[in-house]
Amino acid sequence: MTRFGYTLMTEQSGPRELVRYASDAERAGFDFEVCSDHFFPWLAAQGHSPYAWSVLGAVAQATERVGLMTYVTCPTVRYHPAVVAQKAATLGLLSDGRFTLGLEAGENLNEHVVGERWPAVDERHEMLAEALEIVDALFSGDLVSYRGNHFQVDSARLWDLPDSPVEIGVAVSGPQSVEHFAPLADHLIATEPKQELVERWDATRADAATGPSRKIGQLPISWDPDRDAAVARAHEQFRWFGLGWPVNANLPTTESFERASGFVRPDDVAASIPCGPDLDAVVEAASAFWEAGFTDLSVVQIGDERQQQFLDEGAGPLLARLREAAPADAA
């Protein structure tokens, strides 16, 4: 069956709250939990951005059953890929094998903080491909030296590894990124329900003689008993979402996102994000993902304000509706 996840949105909640939400989301019945990995929030109104890897370490101890995942980490500018490999292996151990490493080519918003230039998209894809090679080599437990066009590794080895290598998902948005990364990763990650991405991903992996993979999507919602309050919160904190990947990847600061999304109206947000208490509207939006071939879908409940109420009152009924509607052979 399709697996349904819960998003630990580091941009909108503090670290202690996130760990509590993770525990409550497991009790509510979610199958897995994903965690964003940011240095900045998208908009100042969100107001948070704790270190995702510390949060995940605590979540690994606060939960027992749910899968855990970064959604997603950029292993090229703010982090060196060798350090990402070490962090992921440690999470694999702390979670008893429940952790999946989700990777991406990154956003300027989070990566500019270390003072490096922000590369163009083709170069970012080259860097990510090299990072994947380094991470994969280190997961073997061997001593690794590497000389690439973008990264060097000098006699590195991971001393603490889980019994099975951590599986890797990569975020893709179009044909170029699929061709680059389908042979190098285990799973597809995407935020839009594009069937052509899934089909191209599977075809590319078949040509490379790789095994089956998960297709992991994400759906923002603004659950609230009061629809007007739900729309207002979604507009305040998530109006950047519709700007599109080319814009979101390149803007450098929260102020830039404030200005770029200044023309977005509450009605525009409500037309693209399910808002209010109507669970059928969430199911309808979610159905686009399994119809496109996605096997996993993580829900983002927008805003910290109603997060606990969503977990206490909304999550259980929503999961029941989603599982009733989803096809039994999705995964």
CSV table of C-alpha atoms in Angstrom, one decimal:
chain,number,residue,atom,x,y,z
A,1,MET,CA,0.0,0.0,0.0
A,2,THR,CA,1.0,3.6,-0.4
A,3,ARG,CA,3.0,4.8,2.7
A,4,PHE,CA,2.1,8.0,4.3
A,5,GLY,CA,4.6,10.2,6.2
A,6,TYR,CA,4.7,13.3,8.4
A,7,THR,CA,7.0,16.2,7.8
A,8,LEU,CA,9.2,17.6,10.6
A,9,MET,CA,9.3,21.2,9.2
A,10,THR,CA,12.3,22.7,10.8
A,11,GLU,CA,11.5,26.1,9.3
A,12,GLN,CA,8.3,26.5,11.4
A,13,SER,CA,9.0,24.8,14.8
A,14,GLY,CA,11.8,24.7,17.4
A,15,PRO,CA,13.8,21.6,18.1
A,16,ARG,CA,12.1,20.5,21.3
A,17,GLU,CA,8.7,20.8,19.6
A,18,LEU,CA,9.8,18.9,16.6
A,19,VAL,CA,10.9,15.9,18.7
A,20,ARG,CA,7.6,15.9,20.5
A,21,TYR,CA,5.7,16.1,17.2
A,22,ALA,CA,7.7,13.2,15.9
A,23,SER,CA,6.7,11.0,18.8
A,24,ASP,CA,3.1,12.0,18.5
A,25,ALA,CA,3.1,11.4,14.8
A,26,GLU,CA,4.3,7.9,15.3
A,27,ARG,CA,1.5,7.3,17.8
A,28,ALA,CA,-1.0,8.8,15.3
A,29,GLY,CA,0.0,6.0,12.8
A,30,PHE,CA,2.3,7.7,10.2
A,31,ASP,CA,4.5,5.2,8.4
A,32,PHE,CA,7.6,7.4,8.2
A,33,GLU,CA,8.8,10.9,9.0
A,34,VAL,CA,10.9,13.3,6.9
A,35,CYS,CA,12.9,16.3,8.2
A,36,SER,CA,13.9,19.4,6.2
A,37,ASP,CA,17.5,20.5,6.5
A,38,HIS,CA,17.7,24.3,6.3
A,39,PHE,CA,19.8,27.1,7.7
A,40,PHE,CA,17.1,29.7,7.0
A,41,PRO,CA,13.3,29.6,7.1
A,42,TRP,CA,11.7,30.4,3.7
A,43,LEU,CA,9.8,33.4,5.2
A,44,ALA,CA,10.5,35.3,8.4
A,45,ALA,CA,7.0,34.5,9.6
A,46,GLN,CA,8.0,30.8,10.0
A,47,GLY,CA,10.6,31.9,12.5
A,48,HIS,CA,12.8,28.8,13.0
A,49,SER,CA,15.6,26.7,11.6
A,50,PRO,CA,17.3,24.3,14.1
A,51,TYR,CA,20.0,21.9,13.0
A,52,ALA,CA,18.2,19.0,11.3
A,53,TRP,CA,20.8,16.3,12.2
A,54,SER,CA,20.6,17.1,16.0
A,55,VAL,CA,16.8,16.9,15.7
A,56,LEU,CA,16.9,13.6,13.9
A,57,GLY,CA,19.3,12.1,16.5
A,58,ALA,CA,16.8,13.0,19.2
A,59,VAL,CA,13.9,11.7,17.1
A,60,ALA,CA,15.7,8.4,16.5
A,61,GLN,CA,15.6,7.9,20.3
A,62,ALA,CA,12.1,9.2,20.8
A,63,THR,CA,10.5,6.9,18.2
A,64,GLU,CA,10.6,3.1,17.6
A,65,ARG,CA,8.8,2.2,14.4
A,66,VAL,CA,8.7,5.0,11.8
A,67,GLY,CA,11.1,5.4,9.0
A,68,LEU,CA,13.2,8.6,9.2
A,69,MET,CA,14.6,10.6,6.3
A,70,THR,CA,16.2,14.0,5.4
A,71,TYR,CA,14.0,15.8,3.0
A,72,VAL,CA,16.4,16.9,1.8
A,73,THR,CA,20.1,17.6,2.4
A,74,CYS,CA,22.5,19.3,0.1
A,75,PRO,CA,25.9,17.5,0.3
A,76,THR,CA,27.9,20.0,-1.8
A,77,VAL,CA,28.4,23.5,-0.3
A,78,ARG,CA,27.4,23.9,3.4
A,79,TYR,CA,28.4,20.2,4.0
A,80,HIS,CA,31.2,18.2,2.5
A,81,PRO,CA,29.9,14.9,1.2
A,82,ALA,CA,32.3,12.9,3.5
A,83,VAL,CA,30.7,14.6,6.5
A,84,VAL,CA,27.2,13.9,5.2
A,85,ALA,CA,28.2,10.2,4.9
A,86,GLN,CA,29.4,10.1,8.5
A,87,LYS,CA,26.2,11.8,9.7
A,88,ALA,CA,24.0,9.4,7.7
A,89,ALA,CA,25.8,6.3,9.0
A,90,THR,CA,25.5,7.5,12.6
A,91,LEU,CA,21.7,8.1,12.0
A,92,GLY,CA,21.5,4.6,10.5
A,93,LEU,CA,22.9,3.2,13.8
A,94,LEU,CA,20.9,5.4,16.1
A,95,SER,CA,17.6,4.5,14.3
A,96,ASP,CA,18.4,0.8,14.1
A,97,GLY,CA,18.3,0.9,10.3
A,98,ARG,CA,15.2,3.2,9.9
A,99,PHE,CA,17.1,6.1,8.2
A,100,THR,CA,17.1,7.0,4.5
A,101,LEU,CA,19.4,9.8,3.3
A,102,GLY,CA,17.5,12.2,1.1
A,103,LEU,CA,19.8,14.4,-1.0
A,104,GLU,CA,19.4,17.4,-3.4
A,105,ALA,CA,21.3,19.9,-5.5
A,106,GLY,CA,20.4,22.5,-2.9
A,107,GLU,CA,19.1,26.1,-2.5
A,108,ASN,CA,21.1,29.3,-2.4
A,109,LEU,CA,19.0,30.2,0.7
A,110,ASN,CA,20.8,27.7,2.8
A,111,GLU,CA,24.1,27.2,1.1
A,112,HIS,CA,25.3,30.9,0.8
A,113,VAL,CA,26.0,31.1,4.5
A,114,VAL,CA,29.5,29.6,4.2
A,115,GLY,CA,30.6,32.3,1.8
A,116,GLU,CA,31.0,30.2,-1.3
A,117,ARG,CA,29.6,31.2,-4.7
A,118,TRP,CA,26.3,29.7,-5.8
A,119,PRO,CA,26.9,27.5,-8.9
A,120,ALA,CA,24.7,27.3,-11.9
A,121,VAL,CA,22.4,24.3,-12.1
A,122,ASP,CA,24.5,22.1,-14.4
A,123,GLU,CA,27.5,22.5,-12.1
A,124,ARG,CA,25.3,21.8,-9.1
A,125,HIS,CA,24.3,18.5,-10.7
A,126,GLU,CA,27.9,17.6,-11.4
A,127,MET,CA,28.7,18.4,-7.7
A,128,LEU,CA,25.9,16.2,-6.5
A,129,ALA,CA,26.9,13.3,-8.7
A,130,GLU,CA,30.4,13.5,-7.3
A,131,ALA,CA,29.0,13.7,-3.7
A,132,LEU,CA,26.9,10.6,-4.4
A,133,GLU,CA,30.0,8.7,-5.5
A,134,ILE,CA,31.9,9.7,-2.3
A,135,VAL,CA,29.0,8.8,0.0
A,136,ASP,CA,28.5,5.5,-1.6
A,137,ALA,CA,32.3,4.7,-1.4
A,138,LEU,CA,32.4,5.6,2.3
A,139,PHE,CA,29.3,3.5,3.1
A,140,SER,CA,31.5,0.5,2.0
A,141,GLY,CA,33.6,0.9,5.1
A,142,ASP,CA,36.8,1.0,3.0
A,143,LEU,CA,39.5,3.6,3.2
A,144,VAL,CA,38.6,6.2,0.5
A,145,SER,CA,40.6,8.7,-1.4
A,146,TYR,CA,38.9,10.7,-4.1
A,147,ARG,CA,39.9,13.3,-6.6
A,148,GLY,CA,37.1,14.9,-8.6
A,149,ASN,CA,36.5,18.1,-10.4
A,150,HIS,CA,34.7,19.5,-7.3
A,151,PHE,CA,35.7,17.5,-4.3
A,152,GLN,CA,38.7,15.7,-2.8
A,153,VAL,CA,38.7,13.1,-0.1
A,154,ASP,CA,42.0,12.1,1.6
A,155,SER,CA,42.2,8.7,3.2
A,156,ALA,CA,38.8,8.8,4.8
A,157,ARG,CA,37.0,5.9,6.5
A,158,LEU,CA,33.7,5.5,8.4
A,159,TRP,CA,34.3,3.6,11.6
A,160,ASP,CA,30.7,3.2,12.7
A,161,LEU,CA,28.4,1.8,10.1
A,162,PRO,CA,25.0,0.1,10.2
A,163,ASP,CA,24.7,-3.5,9.2
A,164,SER,CA,23.2,-2.5,5.9
A,165,PRO,CA,24.2,0.6,4.0
A,166,VAL,CA,21.9,3.6,4.4
A,167,GLU,CA,19.7,3.9,1.3
A,168,ILE,CA,19.8,7.1,-0.6
A,169,GLY,CA,17.0,9.2,-2.3
A,170,VAL,CA,17.7,12.1,-4.6
A,171,ALA,CA,15.4,15.0,-5.4
A,172,VAL,CA,14.7,15.4,-9.1
A,173,SER,CA,12.6,17.9,-11.0
A,174,GLY,CA,13.1,17.2,-14.7
A,175,PRO,CA,14.6,14.9,-17.4
A,176,GLN,CA,18.2,16.2,-16.8
A,177,SER,CA,18.2,15.4,-13.1
A,178,VAL,CA,16.6,12.0,-13.6
A,179,GLU,CA,19.2,11.0,-16.2
A,180,HIS,CA,22.0,12.1,-13.8
A,181,PHE,CA,20.8,10.5,-10.6
A,182,ALA,CA,18.5,7.5,-11.3
A,183,PRO,CA,21.5,5.2,-11.8
A,184,LEU,CA,23.3,6.6,-8.7
A,185,ALA,CA,20.5,6.6,-6.1
A,186,ASP,CA,18.0,4.1,-4.6
A,187,HIS,CA,14.9,6.3,-4.5
A,188,LEU,CA,13.2,9.2,-6.3
A,189,ILE,CA,12.2,12.3,-4.4
A,190,ALA,CA,9.9,15.0,-5.9
A,191,THR,CA,7.5,17.6,-4.7
A,192,GLU,CA,5.3,17.6,-7.8
A,193,PRO,CA,3.2,14.6,-8.9
A,194,LYS,CA,4.7,14.3,-12.4
A,195,GLN,CA,4.1,10.9,-14.0
A,196,GLU,CA,6.8,11.5,-16.6
A,197,LEU,CA,9.4,11.8,-13.8
A,198,VAL,CA,8.4,8.4,-12.4
A,199,GLU,CA,8.3,6.7,-15.9
A,200,ARG,CA,11.7,8.2,-16.9
A,201,TRP,CA,13.2,7.3,-13.6
A,202,ASP,CA,12.1,3.6,-13.9
A,203,ALA,CA,13.2,3.4,-17.5
A,204,THR,CA,16.6,4.8,-16.7
A,205,ARG,CA,17.1,2.5,-13.7
A,206,ALA,CA,16.0,-0.5,-15.9
A,207,ASP,CA,18.7,0.4,-18.4
A,208,ALA,CA,21.2,0.5,-15.6
A,209,ALA,CA,20.1,-2.8,-14.3
A,210,THR,CA,19.2,-1.4,-10.8
A,211,GLY,CA,16.5,-2.7,-8.5
A,212,PRO,CA,13.0,-1.3,-7.6
A,213,SER,CA,12.8,2.1,-5.9
A,214,ARG,CA,10.4,4.2,-3.8
A,215,LYS,CA,9.0,7.4,-5.2
A,216,ILE,CA,8.6,9.8,-2.3
A,217,GLY,CA,6.5,13.0,-2.6
A,218,GLN,CA,5.4,15.7,-0.3
A,219,LEU,CA,2.0,17.5,0.1
A,220,PRO,CA,1.5,20.7,2.0
A,221,ILE,CA,-1.8,21.1,3.8
A,222,SER,CA,-3.3,23.7,6.2
A,223,TRP,CA,-5.6,21.7,8.4
A,224,ASP,CA,-7.7,23.8,10.8
A,225,PRO,CA,-11.4,23.7,12.0
A,226,ASP,CA,-11.6,27.3,10.8
A,227,ARG,CA,-11.0,27.5,7.0
A,228,ASP,CA,-10.4,31.2,7.0
A,229,ALA,CA,-7.7,30.8,9.6
A,230,ALA,CA,-6.2,27.9,7.6
A,231,VAL,CA,-6.0,30.1,4.5
A,232,ALA,CA,-4.5,33.0,6.3
A,233,ARG,CA,-1.8,30.8,7.9
A,234,ALA,CA,-1.0,29.1,4.6
A,235,HIS,CA,-0.6,32.5,2.9
A,236,GLU,CA,1.5,33.9,5.7
A,237,GLN,CA,3.9,31.0,5.9
A,238,PHE,CA,3.7,29.0,2.6
A,239,ARG,CA,3.0,31.5,-0.2
A,240,TRP,CA,6.6,30.9,-1.5
A,241,PHE,CA,5.7,27.3,-2.4
A,242,GLY,CA,4.2,28.2,-5.8
A,243,LEU,CA,7.2,30.2,-7.0
A,244,GLY,CA,8.7,27.1,-8.6
A,245,TRP,CA,12.0,25.3,-8.3
A,246,PRO,CA,14.1,27.6,-10.6
A,247,VAL,CA,13.1,30.6,-8.3
A,248,ASN,CA,13.3,28.8,-5.0
A,249,ALA,CA,16.7,27.3,-5.7
A,250,ASN,CA,18.3,30.7,-6.4
A,251,LEU,CA,16.9,33.3,-4.1
A,252,PRO,CA,19.5,34.0,-1.3
A,253,THR,CA,17.5,35.3,1.7
A,254,THR,CA,14.2,35.2,3.5
A,255,GLU,CA,13.8,38.9,2.4
A,256,SER,CA,14.1,37.8,-1.2
A,257,PHE,CA,11.3,35.3,-0.7
A,258,GLU,CA,9.2,37.9,1.0
A,259,ARG,CA,9.5,40.2,-2.0
A,260,ALA,CA,9.2,37.5,-4.7
A,261,SER,CA,6.0,36.2,-3.1
A,262,GLY,CA,4.5,39.6,-2.4
A,263,PHE,CA,2.1,39.4,-5.3
A,264,VAL,CA,0.6,36.0,-4.2
A,265,ARG,CA,-2.9,36.4,-2.8
A,266,PRO,CA,-4.6,34.2,-0.1
A,267,ASP,CA,-7.0,32.9,-2.8
A,268,ASP,CA,-4.0,31.8,-4.9
A,269,VAL,CA,-2.6,29.8,-2.0
A,270,ALA,CA,-6.0,28.3,-1.2
A,271,ALA,CA,-6.4,27.2,-4.8
A,272,SER,CA,-3.2,25.1,-4.6
A,273,ILE,CA,-3.0,23.9,-1.0
A,274,PRO,CA,-5.9,22.2,0.8
A,275,CYS,CA,-7.0,24.5,3.6
A,276,GLY,CA,-9.5,23.9,6.4
A,277,PRO,CA,-11.2,20.8,7.9
A,278,ASP,CA,-12.2,19.1,4.7
A,279,LEU,CA,-10.3,15.8,4.6
A,280,ASP,CA,-11.7,14.9,1.3
A,281,ALA,CA,-9.9,17.9,-0.3
A,282,VAL,CA,-6.6,16.5,1.1
A,283,VAL,CA,-7.4,13.0,-0.3
A,284,GLU,CA,-8.1,14.5,-3.7
A,285,ALA,CA,-4.8,16.4,-3.7
A,286,ALA,CA,-3.0,13.3,-2.5
A,287,SER,CA,-4.5,11.2,-5.2
A,288,ALA,CA,-2.5,13.0,-7.9
A,289,PHE,CA,0.7,11.4,-6.4
A,290,TRP,CA,-0.4,7.8,-6.4
A,291,GLU,CA,-2.0,8.2,-9.8
A,292,ALA,CA,1.4,9.4,-11.0
A,293,GLY,CA,3.1,6.3,-9.6
A,294,PHE,CA,4.4,7.6,-6.2
A,295,THR,CA,4.7,5.0,-3.5
A,296,ASP,CA,5.2,7.3,-0.5
A,297,LEU,CA,3.7,10.7,0.4
A,298,SER,CA,4.6,12.9,3.3
A,299,VAL,CA,2.2,15.5,4.6
A,300,VAL,CA,3.3,19.0,5.7
A,301,GLN,CA,0.9,20.5,8.2
A,302,ILE,CA,1.6,24.2,7.7
A,303,GLY,CA,2.5,26.3,10.8
A,304,ASP,CA,3.3,25.5,14.4
A,305,GLU,CA,0.1,27.0,15.7
A,306,ARG,CA,-2.2,24.1,15.0
A,307,GLN,CA,0.4,21.4,14.8
A,308,GLN,CA,-0.4,19.6,18.0
A,309,GLN,CA,-4.1,19.8,17.4
A,310,PHE,CA,-3.6,18.3,13.9
A,311,LEU,CA,-1.7,15.4,15.4
A,312,ASP,CA,-4.3,14.9,18.2
A,313,GLU,CA,-7.5,15.4,16.1
A,314,GLY,CA,-6.8,15.5,12.4
A,315,ALA,CA,-4.1,13.1,11.6
A,316,GLY,CA,-5.8,9.8,12.6
A,317,PRO,CA,-9.0,10.5,10.5
A,318,LEU,CA,-6.9,11.8,7.6
A,319,LEU,CA,-4.7,8.7,7.6
A,320,ALA,CA,-7.8,6.5,7.6
A,321,ARG,CA,-9.2,8.4,4.6
A,322,LEU,CA,-5.9,8.3,2.7
A,323,ARG,CA,-5.5,4.6,3.2
A,324,GLU,CA,-9.0,3.8,2.2
A,325,ALA,CA,-8.6,5.8,-1.0
A,326,ALA,CA,-5.0,4.8,-2.0
A,327,PRO,CA,-4.5,1.8,-4.3
A,328,ALA,CA,-3.4,-1.4,-2.6
A,329,ASP,CA,-0.7,-2.2,-5.1
A,330,ALA,CA,1.1,1.2,-5.1
A,331,ALA,CA,4.3,-0.2,-3.6
